[in-house]
XYZ file of C-alpha atoms in Angstrom:
154
model
C 26.393 -7.912 1.273
C 23.640 -10.528 1.663
C 22.780 -9.460 5.233
C 22.642 -5.770 4.263
C 20.410 -6.463 1.277
C 18.170 -8.714 3.353
C 17.700 -6.095 6.081
C 16.915 -3.475 3.418
C 14.353 -5.835 1.880
C 12.762 -6.657 5.230
C 12.666 -3.013 6.322
C 11.169 -1.813 3.043
C 8.541 -4.571 3.338
C 7.779 -3.352 6.853
C 7.477 0.212 5.554
C 5.136 -0.951 2.791
C 2.936 -2.875 5.211
C 3.156 -0.349 8.041
C 2.390 2.747 6.003
C -0.485 0.922 4.315
C -1.989 -0.072 7.644
C -1.337 3.348 9.183
C -2.804 5.228 6.242
C -5.906 3.038 6.324
C -6.344 3.585 10.059
C -5.952 7.362 9.909
C -8.150 7.802 6.838
C -10.938 5.703 8.343
C -10.696 7.587 11.648
C -10.812 10.940 9.823
C -13.737 9.753 7.687
C -15.704 8.701 10.768
C -15.554 12.260 12.129
C -17.564 13.405 9.072
C -15.659 16.687 9.431
C -14.415 18.009 6.097
C -11.528 19.944 7.690
C -10.283 16.825 9.514
C -10.547 14.709 6.380
C -8.744 17.416 4.364
C -5.896 17.654 6.879
C -5.452 13.911 7.304
C -5.893 13.353 3.557
C -3.044 15.747 2.765
C -0.756 13.941 5.220
C -1.758 10.521 3.872
C -0.976 11.549 0.288
C 2.430 12.870 1.385
C 3.197 9.676 3.340
C 2.262 7.539 0.338
C 4.607 9.481 -1.924
C 7.513 9.645 0.530
C 7.418 6.235 2.168
C 5.165 3.829 0.291
C 6.436 4.803 -3.156
C 10.048 4.479 -1.964
C 9.366 1.000 -0.580
C 7.606 0.024 -3.807
C 10.828 0.811 -5.694
C 13.210 -0.754 -3.156
C 11.291 -4.044 -2.830
C 11.887 -5.446 -6.333
C 15.459 -4.140 -6.507
C 16.458 -5.684 -3.187
C 14.396 -8.787 -3.955
C 16.177 -9.384 -7.252
C 19.513 -8.966 -5.492
C 18.512 -11.528 -2.864
C 17.304 -13.965 -5.515
C 20.680 -13.709 -7.230
C 22.745 -13.970 -4.027
C 20.789 -17.012 -2.824
C 21.022 -18.776 -6.164
C 17.285 -19.034 -6.831
C 15.962 -18.965 -10.362
C 13.800 -15.975 -11.274
C 10.894 -18.268 -12.067
C 10.693 -20.405 -8.950
C 6.955 -21.046 -8.476
C 6.825 -19.277 -5.084
C 8.575 -16.268 -6.620
C 6.156 -16.181 -9.546
C 3.297 -16.234 -7.008
C 4.973 -13.361 -5.146
C 5.335 -11.379 -8.399
C 1.633 -11.922 -9.128
C 0.647 -10.740 -5.658
C 2.979 -7.732 -5.967
C 1.273 -6.842 -9.257
C -2.145 -7.209 -7.571
C -1.025 -4.903 -4.762
C 0.182 -2.364 -7.328
C -3.039 -2.561 -9.350
C -4.940 -1.752 -6.144
C -2.475 0.807 -4.764
C -2.207 3.079 -7.817
C -5.918 3.942 -7.918
C -5.936 4.231 -4.115
C -3.298 6.989 -4.312
C -5.325 8.862 -6.935
C -8.520 8.376 -4.898
C -6.801 9.707 -1.749
C -5.748 12.825 -3.656
C -9.301 13.331 -4.937
C -10.832 12.801 -1.483
C -8.405 15.315 0.036
C -9.261 17.897 -2.661
C -12.988 17.401 -2.177
C -12.649 17.645 1.599
C -10.498 20.781 1.305
C -13.086 22.459 -0.932
C -15.955 21.426 1.362
C -14.106 22.714 4.433
C -13.303 26.033 2.728
C -16.984 26.494 1.828
C -18.237 25.278 5.219
C -20.080 22.386 3.576
C -20.343 18.702 4.468
C -18.385 16.135 2.531
C -20.021 15.714 -0.891
C -21.539 12.503 -2.231
C -18.614 12.076 -4.657
C -16.262 11.944 -1.666
C -18.368 9.162 -0.114
C -18.386 7.152 -3.374
C -14.610 7.522 -3.623
C -14.199 6.499 0.008
C -16.169 3.284 -0.577
C -13.990 2.411 -3.585
C -10.847 3.313 -1.607
C -11.971 1.101 1.279
C -12.731 -1.870 -0.986
C -9.415 -1.637 -2.872
C -7.377 -1.668 0.332
C -8.477 -5.219 1.257
C -6.959 -7.142 -1.674
C -3.819 -5.002 -1.392
C -3.545 -5.785 2.324
C -4.160 -9.497 1.720
C -1.604 -9.455 -1.119
C 1.119 -8.036 1.118
C 0.389 -10.660 3.778
C 0.514 -13.340 1.074
C 3.891 -12.052 -0.108
C 5.228 -12.187 3.448
C 4.052 -15.787 3.739
C 5.682 -16.723 0.423
C 8.985 -15.106 1.442
C 9.031 -16.958 4.752
C 7.623 -20.355 3.696
C 9.053 -20.596 0.146
C 6.490 -23.327 -0.564
C 7.032 -25.974 -3.187
C 4.122 -26.053 -5.636
């Protein structure tokens, strides 16, 4: 049971990290084209990927993590675990608005493409916020990986 739960936890962590990195790459590449139709198309895919894969991993991570904590005999409030919980909360606080922002950017790009217009200023403001929020989320996931591997004593 332990090995199965551990592989599920590792794989869902990889999905969380991988989809986050992939989404960021594709959204930035679409944005750099300055083409509303490209941004609309990529934006729709990114929103779908976030709901299918990222959201699933967000649910699986704490469930599998709690199971692993129990099976390994750790206390729920080990300092390295508390640090991981804090980073997970930080990632979530950044990710939730990012999902909403992605949906708004895709809608704005779709409307601009349909009207044959360039991406509006609101899209560009949202993109800047989206870009900024991704960095602490990315750093938080890396920090969680480090905590899971190192299990430091504070």
